Short mmCIF file of C-alpha atoms (C1' of nucleotides) in Angstrom, two decimals:
data_model
loop_
_atom_site.label_atom_id
_atom_site.label_comp_id
_atom_site.label_asym_id
_atom_site.label_seq_id
_atom_site.Cartn_x
_atom_site.Cartn_y
_atom_site.Cartn_z
CA MET X 14 105.85 136.42 93.74
CA CYS X 15 105.26 139.42 91.75
CA GLY X 16 104.63 137.69 88.52
CA ARG X 17 102.54 140.34 87.20
CA TYR X 18 102.17 144.06 87.59
CA SER X 19 100.79 147.31 85.95
CA LEU X 20 101.94 150.96 85.13
CA ALA X 21 99.38 152.92 83.38
CA ILE X 22 99.53 156.14 85.49
CA PRO X 23 100.24 159.36 83.67
CA LYS X 24 103.76 159.92 82.70
CA GLU X 25 103.76 163.40 84.95
CA GLN X 26 103.38 161.19 87.93
CA ILE X 27 106.21 159.13 86.99
CA GLU X 28 108.42 162.06 86.18
CA GLN X 29 107.76 163.49 89.77
CA ARG X 30 108.49 160.43 91.53
CA LEU X 31 111.76 159.71 89.86
CA SER X 32 112.61 163.27 89.15
CA ILE X 33 113.26 162.62 85.48
CA GLN X 34 111.93 164.04 82.42
CA ILE X 35 110.29 161.81 79.77
CA ASN X 36 110.54 162.80 76.20
CA GLN X 37 108.60 159.69 74.92
CA ALA X 38 105.19 158.67 74.73
CA LEU X 39 104.55 155.70 77.38
CA LYS X 40 102.68 152.74 76.76
CA PRO X 41 100.31 152.31 79.45
CA SER X 42 100.00 148.55 80.63
CA TYR X 43 97.44 147.27 83.01
CA ASN X 44 98.72 143.44 82.88
CA ILE X 45 102.59 143.43 82.64
CA ALA X 46 103.37 139.75 82.41
CA PRO X 47 106.69 137.60 82.22
CA THR X 48 108.33 138.33 78.92
CA HIS X 49 106.50 141.65 78.36
CA GLN X 50 108.33 144.88 77.89
CA ALA X 51 108.33 147.34 80.60
CA TYR X 52 110.04 150.42 81.74
CA VAL X 53 113.08 150.61 83.70
CA MET X 54 115.74 153.35 84.89
CA THR X 55 119.32 152.63 85.22
CA ALA X 56 122.25 154.50 86.43
CA GLU X 57 123.49 154.20 83.01
CA GLN X 58 120.90 156.26 81.33
CA PRO X 59 119.30 158.05 84.52
CA LEU X 60 117.48 160.69 82.90
CA ARG X 61 114.92 158.46 81.00
CA LEU X 62 112.84 155.26 81.20
CA GLN X 63 114.07 152.42 78.78
CA PRO X 64 112.09 149.45 77.70
CA MET X 65 113.34 145.99 78.74
CA TYR X 66 111.83 142.52 78.72
CA TRP X 67 110.87 141.02 82.22
CA GLY X 68 112.84 137.93 82.89
CA LEU X 69 116.39 138.37 83.12
CA ILE X 70 118.47 136.66 80.40
CA PRO X 71 122.26 136.34 81.68
CA HIS X 72 124.79 137.78 79.50
CA TRP X 73 126.48 134.27 79.28
CA SER X 74 123.18 132.28 78.35
CA LYS X 75 123.53 130.50 75.05
CA GLN X 76 120.56 131.45 73.72
CA ALA X 77 118.62 134.79 74.11
CA LYS X 78 115.26 133.07 74.71
CA LEU X 79 112.93 134.79 76.99
CA THR X 80 111.80 132.03 79.32
CA GLY X 81 110.42 133.87 81.88
CA LYS X 82 112.75 131.73 84.39
CA HIS X 83 114.22 134.82 86.09
CA ILE X 84 111.53 137.35 86.54
CA ASN X 85 112.25 137.17 90.37
CA ALA X 86 115.40 137.37 92.23
CA ARG X 87 115.67 136.46 96.09
CA LYS X 88 117.27 139.40 97.90
CA GLU X 89 118.84 136.77 100.34
CA GLY X 90 121.88 135.21 98.62
CA ILE X 91 121.41 137.12 95.61
CA GLN X 92 125.24 137.79 95.70
CA THR X 93 126.17 134.00 95.16
CA LYS X 94 123.72 133.34 92.28
CA PRO X 95 125.44 132.88 89.00
CA SER X 96 122.79 134.46 87.27
CA PHE X 97 122.43 137.58 89.38
CA ARG X 98 125.39 138.60 91.11
CA LEU X 99 127.06 140.68 88.46
CA SER X 100 123.71 142.21 87.83
CA VAL X 101 123.00 143.21 91.53
CA ARG X 102 126.73 144.58 91.71
CA TYR X 103 126.86 146.52 88.64
CA ARG X 104 123.60 146.85 87.01
CA ARG X 105 120.83 147.71 89.32
CA CYS X 106 117.48 149.45 87.91
CA LEU X 107 114.26 150.99 89.38
CA VAL X 108 111.15 149.47 88.23
CA PRO X 109 108.15 151.94 88.12
CA ALA X 110 104.71 150.39 88.99
CA ASP X 111 101.05 151.62 89.98
CA SER X 112 100.30 148.05 91.31
CA PHE X 113 101.13 144.50 91.42
CA TYR X 114 98.82 141.36 91.40
CA GLU X 115 98.64 138.32 93.20
CA TRP X 116 96.02 135.64 93.47
CA ARG X 117 93.97 133.24 95.85
CA THR X 118 92.75 130.08 94.96
CA GLU X 119 89.22 129.32 95.60
CA GLY X 120 88.55 125.93 94.57
CA GLN X 121 89.78 125.52 91.10
CA VAL X 122 89.79 129.30 90.50
CA LYS X 123 92.27 131.81 90.61
CA ILE X 124 91.32 135.12 92.21
CA PRO X 125 93.27 137.96 91.36
CA TYR X 126 93.77 140.91 93.67
CA ARG X 127 95.36 144.19 92.89
CA ILE X 128 97.97 145.55 95.31
CA HIS X 129 98.83 149.23 95.54
CA ASN X 130 100.31 152.07 97.85
CA THR X 131 97.47 152.80 100.26
CA ASP X 132 98.30 156.43 99.45
CA LEU X 133 97.84 155.91 95.77
CA SER X 134 101.61 156.90 95.10
CA MET X 135 103.74 155.16 92.71
CA MET X 136 105.57 152.36 93.58
CA VAL X 137 109.26 151.83 92.82
CA MET X 138 110.48 148.22 93.12
CA ALA X 139 114.17 147.28 93.01
CA GLY X 140 115.36 145.53 89.80
CA ILE X 141 118.41 144.28 88.20
CA TRP X 142 119.26 144.09 84.61
CA ASP X 143 121.48 142.49 82.05
CA GLU X 144 122.18 142.70 78.28
CA TRP X 145 122.84 139.75 76.20
CA THR X 146 124.42 140.24 72.84
CA ASP X 147 125.81 138.14 70.09
CA GLY X 148 127.31 140.69 67.83
CA GLN X 149 124.29 140.66 65.49
CA SER X 150 121.51 141.77 68.14
CA SER X 151 121.29 142.43 71.74
CA ILE X 152 118.46 142.33 74.37
CA ARG X 153 118.28 143.99 77.55
CA THR X 154 116.11 142.20 80.21
CA PHE X 155 115.10 142.69 84.09
CA SER X 156 114.13 141.01 87.41
CA ILE X 157 112.45 142.25 90.11
CA ILE X 158 113.94 141.66 93.84
CA THR X 159 111.78 139.68 96.23
CA THR X 160 111.99 139.61 99.61
CA PRO X 161 109.95 137.94 102.77
CA PRO X 162 106.64 139.73 103.13
CA ASN X 163 105.99 141.84 105.70
CA GLU X 164 103.02 141.00 108.43
CA GLU X 165 99.98 142.10 106.17
CA MET X 166 101.28 140.70 102.98
CA GLN X 167 102.00 137.14 104.62
CA SER X 168 98.04 136.82 104.28
CA ILE X 169 98.47 136.63 100.43
CA HIS X 170 101.83 135.36 99.91
CA THR X 171 105.20 134.11 100.98
CA ARG X 172 107.29 136.80 99.14
CA MET X 173 106.69 140.42 98.11
CA PRO X 174 108.69 142.75 95.89
CA LEU X 175 111.50 144.83 97.40
CA PHE X 176 110.21 148.52 97.49
CA LEU X 177 112.27 151.53 97.53
CA GLU X 178 110.31 153.89 99.08
CA THR X 179 112.61 157.06 99.56
CA ALA X 180 114.47 158.89 97.12
CA ASN X 181 117.55 158.06 99.35
CA GLN X 182 116.98 154.32 98.93
CA GLN X 183 116.26 154.80 95.00
CA SER X 184 119.53 156.74 94.54
CA ALA X 185 121.47 154.20 96.61
CA TRP X 186 120.12 151.37 94.52
CA LEU X 187 120.70 152.83 91.39
CA SER X 188 124.42 154.20 91.96
CA SER X 189 125.98 153.32 95.25
CA THR X 190 129.15 151.01 95.01
CA ASP X 191 128.79 149.75 98.22
CA LEU X 192 126.50 146.79 97.77
CA ASN X 193 126.18 145.38 101.27
CA GLU X 194 125.36 148.91 102.60
CA VAL X 195 122.70 149.05 99.99
CA LEU X 196 121.10 145.89 100.74
CA GLY X 197 121.07 146.87 104.28
CA MET X 198 119.06 150.14 104.02
CA MET X 199 116.47 148.06 102.64
CA ASN X 200 113.81 147.43 105.44
CA VAL X 201 110.88 145.73 105.80
CA LEU X 202 107.69 147.63 104.53
CA GLU X 203 105.58 148.94 107.37
CA ASN X 204 102.27 147.73 107.57
CA ASN X 205 99.22 149.95 106.33
CA ARG X 206 101.44 151.05 103.21
CA LEU X 207 99.66 148.43 101.07
CA SER X 208 95.86 148.08 100.27
CA MET X 209 94.42 145.38 98.03
CA TYR X 210 91.08 144.51 96.64
CA ARG X 211 89.77 141.77 94.49
CA ILE X 212 89.52 142.43 90.84
CA SER X 213 88.11 140.31 87.73
CA THR X 214 89.88 136.83 86.29
CA GLU X 215 90.17 138.60 83.06
CA LEU X 216 93.51 139.58 84.53
CA ASN X 217 94.68 135.95 84.22
CA LYS X 218 95.18 136.11 80.52
CA PRO X 219 98.41 137.70 80.05
CA GLN X 220 97.25 139.23 76.61
CA ASN X 221 94.38 141.37 78.24
CA ASN X 222 95.19 144.94 78.90
CA TYR X 223 92.64 147.48 79.50
CA ALA X 224 91.72 149.73 82.43
CA GLU X 225 88.59 147.76 83.33
CA LEU X 226 91.24 145.07 84.46
CA GLN X 227 91.80 147.22 87.58
CA LYS X 228 88.20 147.79 88.61
CA ALA X 229 87.24 146.39 91.82
CA VAL X 230 85.09 143.32 92.10
CA PRO X 231 82.71 142.75 95.41
CA GLU X 232 83.91 139.86 97.32
CA PRO X 233 81.16 137.25 97.35
CA PRO X 234 79.13 137.06 100.67
CA THR X 235 80.33 133.77 102.62
CA LEU X 236 77.59 131.43 103.98
CA PHE X 237 77.54 133.13 107.37
CA SER X 238 77.53 136.71 106.59
"C1'" DC P 25 139.79 117.02 84.07
"C1'" DC P 26 135.12 118.01 81.71
"C1'" DA P 27 130.07 118.28 81.79
"C1'" DG P 28 126.20 120.43 83.42
"C1'" DA P 29 123.98 123.89 86.06
"C1'" DC P 30 122.95 128.30 86.68
"C1'" DG P 31 115.82 130.50 89.11
"C1'" DT P 32 111.47 131.48 91.80
"C1'" DT P 33 106.95 130.44 93.79
"C1'" DG P 34 103.95 127.52 95.36
"C1'" DT P 35 102.22 122.49 96.06
"C1'" DT P 36 96.49 118.69 97.40
"C1'" DG E 29 101.39 116.49 85.55
"C1'" DT E 30 104.81 119.60 83.38
"C1'" DC E 31 106.78 122.40 79.81
"C1'" DT E 32 106.23 126.41 76.82
"C1'" DG E 33 104.36 130.88 75.57
"C1'" DG E 34 102.78 135.31 76.59
"C1'" DC V 19 102.37 135.09 87.10
"C1'" DC V 20 98.41 132.13 84.32
"C1'" DA V 21 96.95 130.05 80.16
"C1'" DG V 22 97.45 126.62 76.97
"C1'" DA V 23 99.61 122.76 74.99
"C1'" DC V 24 101.08 118.15 75.31
"C1'" DG V 25 101.86 114.30 68.33
"C1'" DT V 26 102.53 111.83 63.90
"C1'" DT V 27 102.45 110.77 59.15
"C1'" DG V 28 102.06 112.85 55.12
"C1'" DT V 29 100.64 116.53 52.57
"C1'" DT V 30 96.12 120.83 49.93
"C1'" DG T 16 131.13 133.61 82.63
"C1'" DT T 17 131.68 130.48 86.81
"C1'" DC T 18 130.64 127.17 90.04
"C1'" DT T 19 129.46 122.52 91.42
"C1'" DG T 20 129.40 117.34 90.73
"C1'" DG T 21 131.57 113.33 89.30
#
DNA sequence: CCAGACGTTGTT
DNA sequence: GTCTGG
DNA sequence: CCAGACGTTGTT
DNA sequence: GTCTGG
């Protein structure tokens, strides 16, 4: 879950939500796919966004290959997973988004839906990151934490991203040293916080990236309506 | 001891 | 069907 | 996450 | 790097 998302809002909106100054031009993306670069915020460099590749590569991996294997990390049991345990303890990050995407399969066709905050505010997803280096070069990568869905998200999928709604949650996720306390303060998202609508299958191609991808497509009429 | 894995989602 | 690439 | 490839010999 | 399986 959460295998595709977007961040294409004005940077002022990001600055306001994260209480930071962004002294760089941001590349908007309407279609962030695994292995793409996206912006995250870490405690290490808390005053700015930094680009990292989506799909965590553990620092001990033999190859710095973007396999897209670790785009998500389950919150449950994360502390015991070799690929994630050090990152979740020492290298957590905030992943800003304006929406994420999920698919419904109709026959052979995969129909994408855009899911955003009902109040249109920016989303902050919980992430972890790692840095792989071999002396020559280094690469930073991240993963998005997932949780069981709340009631309304169950209709579309079996998992959902972990959202950090309050500034308190965000700062704890970034810099608290008490991991169990941090994990404990993340509650199930209330219903009605998220809204979704059908969009074009043009989203399916990871290389497509333009604003029209987020345009609503009407649900086709069913046989009995 | 060494070798090999180390992850997630969703599946008619 | 399954793996790789983006 | 989805889309697209999935192979060999021999070579312009 | 660290854990599990043999």
